[in-house]
CSV table of C-alpha atoms in Angstrom, one decimal:
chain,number,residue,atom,x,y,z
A,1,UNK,CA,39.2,44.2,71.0
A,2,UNK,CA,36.2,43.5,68.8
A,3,UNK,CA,34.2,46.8,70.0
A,4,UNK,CA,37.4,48.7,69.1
A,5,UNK,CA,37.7,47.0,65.5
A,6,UNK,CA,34.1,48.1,65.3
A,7,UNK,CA,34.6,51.3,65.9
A,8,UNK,CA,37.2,51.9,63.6
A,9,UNK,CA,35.4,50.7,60.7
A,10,UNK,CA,32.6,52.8,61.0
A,11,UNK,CA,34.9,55.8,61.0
A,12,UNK,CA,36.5,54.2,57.9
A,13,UNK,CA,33.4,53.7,56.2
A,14,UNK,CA,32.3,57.6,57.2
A,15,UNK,CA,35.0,58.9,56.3
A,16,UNK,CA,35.1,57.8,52.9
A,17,UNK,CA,31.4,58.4,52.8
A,18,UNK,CA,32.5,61.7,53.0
A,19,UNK,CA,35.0,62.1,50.3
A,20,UNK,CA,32.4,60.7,48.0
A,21,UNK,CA,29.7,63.2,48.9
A,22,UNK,CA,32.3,66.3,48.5
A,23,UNK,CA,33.5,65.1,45.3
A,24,UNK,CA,29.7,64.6,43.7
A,25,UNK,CA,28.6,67.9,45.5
A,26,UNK,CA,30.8,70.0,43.5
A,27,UNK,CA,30.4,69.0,40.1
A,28,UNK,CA,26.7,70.0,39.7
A,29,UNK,CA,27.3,73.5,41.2
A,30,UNK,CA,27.3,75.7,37.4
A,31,UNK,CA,30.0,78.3,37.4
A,32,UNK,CA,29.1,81.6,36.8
A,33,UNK,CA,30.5,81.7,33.4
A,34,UNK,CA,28.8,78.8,32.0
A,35,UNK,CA,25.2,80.9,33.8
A,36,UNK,CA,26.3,84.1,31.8
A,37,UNK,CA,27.2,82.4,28.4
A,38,UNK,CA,24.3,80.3,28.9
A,39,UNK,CA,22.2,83.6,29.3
A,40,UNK,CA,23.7,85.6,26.6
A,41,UNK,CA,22.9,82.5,24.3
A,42,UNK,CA,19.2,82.3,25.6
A,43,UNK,CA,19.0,86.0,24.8
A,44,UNK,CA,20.3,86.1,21.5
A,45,UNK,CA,18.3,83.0,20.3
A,46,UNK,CA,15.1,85.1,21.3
A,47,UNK,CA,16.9,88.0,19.0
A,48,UNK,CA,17.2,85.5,16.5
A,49,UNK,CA,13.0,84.5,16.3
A,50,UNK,CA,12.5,88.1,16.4
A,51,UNK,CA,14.1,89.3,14.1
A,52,UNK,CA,12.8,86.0,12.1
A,53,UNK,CA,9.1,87.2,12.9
A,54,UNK,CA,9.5,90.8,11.7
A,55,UNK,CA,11.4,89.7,8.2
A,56,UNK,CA,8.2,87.3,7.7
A,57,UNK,CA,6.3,89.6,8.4
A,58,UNK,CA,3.7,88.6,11.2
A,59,UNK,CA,1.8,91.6,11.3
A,60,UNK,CA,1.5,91.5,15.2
A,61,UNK,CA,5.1,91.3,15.7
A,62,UNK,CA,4.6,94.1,18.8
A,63,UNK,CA,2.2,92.0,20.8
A,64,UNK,CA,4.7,89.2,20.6
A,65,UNK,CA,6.7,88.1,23.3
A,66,UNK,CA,9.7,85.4,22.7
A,67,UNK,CA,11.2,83.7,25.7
A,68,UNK,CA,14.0,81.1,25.1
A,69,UNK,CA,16.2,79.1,27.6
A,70,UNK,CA,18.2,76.3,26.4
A,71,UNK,CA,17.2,76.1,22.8
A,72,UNK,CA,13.8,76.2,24.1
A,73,UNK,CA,11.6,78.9,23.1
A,74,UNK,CA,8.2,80.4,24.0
A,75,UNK,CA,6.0,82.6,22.1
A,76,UNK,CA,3.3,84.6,24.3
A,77,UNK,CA,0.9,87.5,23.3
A,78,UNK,CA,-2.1,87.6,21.1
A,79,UNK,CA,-2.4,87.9,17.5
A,80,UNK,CA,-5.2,88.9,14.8
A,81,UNK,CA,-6.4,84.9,13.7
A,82,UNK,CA,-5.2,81.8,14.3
A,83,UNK,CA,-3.0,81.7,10.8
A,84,UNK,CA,-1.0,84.3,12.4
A,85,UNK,CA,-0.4,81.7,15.7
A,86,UNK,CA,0.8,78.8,13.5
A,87,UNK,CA,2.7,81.1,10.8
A,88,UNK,CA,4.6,82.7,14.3
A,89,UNK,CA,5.6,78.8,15.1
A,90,UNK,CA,6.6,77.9,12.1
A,91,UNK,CA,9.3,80.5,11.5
A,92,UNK,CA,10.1,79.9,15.4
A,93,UNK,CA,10.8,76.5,14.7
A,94,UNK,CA,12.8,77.2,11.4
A,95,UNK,CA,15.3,79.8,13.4
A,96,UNK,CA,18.5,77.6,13.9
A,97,UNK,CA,19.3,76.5,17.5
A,98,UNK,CA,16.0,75.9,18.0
A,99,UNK,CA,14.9,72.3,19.7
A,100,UNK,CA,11.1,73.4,20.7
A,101,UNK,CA,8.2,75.9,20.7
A,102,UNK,CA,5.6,76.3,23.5
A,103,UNK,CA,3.6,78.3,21.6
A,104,UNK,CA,0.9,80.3,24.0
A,105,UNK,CA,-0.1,82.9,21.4
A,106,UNK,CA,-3.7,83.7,21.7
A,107,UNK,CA,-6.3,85.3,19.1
A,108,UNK,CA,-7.0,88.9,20.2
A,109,UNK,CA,-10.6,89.4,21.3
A,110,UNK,CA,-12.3,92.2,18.8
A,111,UNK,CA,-12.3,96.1,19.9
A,112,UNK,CA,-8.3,95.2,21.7
């Protein structure tokens, strides 16, 4: 009798091990609309620096690249002089929507 009262709680307490894990697995898969709004947001916030580099005119706006992902946004590429790397994160971090700047700009070495 006690061997069978054993046995039944163990498949009591896996069973509702179980339910536990299905319920928690679930909820951190993302849906694929939330990845595709999340994306088109991502990509219109680097629009947004830009376009907020070319109106302030950084003169190396080409070499530029902007990268952003959850408000976060990345400026890579080289530039003339080092004003040109902190005016570049300034307006960065003046765009709204913006939480942070990694900014990885680097001087361009003369004769590139």
């Amino acid at each position: 009798m006690r061997s069978t009262f054993s046995v039944l709680v163990v498949c009591l307490l896996t069973s509702a091990s179980m339910g536990v894990y299905a319920q928690t697995s679930g909820a951190s898969t993302p849906t694929p609309q939330s990845t595709k709004s999340s994306r088109a947001a991502d990509r219109a916030l680097s629009k947004a620096v830009r376009a907020a580099l070319i109106k302030a005119k950084i003169v190396d706006t080409p070499t530029i690249s902007v990268r952003a992902k959850n408000g976060s946004v990345t400026l890579a590429g080289s530039v003339r002089d080092q004003s040109q790397i902190e005016r570049a994160g300034e307006v960065a971090r003046a765009v709204s929507g913006v939480n942070s700047v990694d900014n990885a700009l680097t001087i361009r070495q003369p004769g590139n």
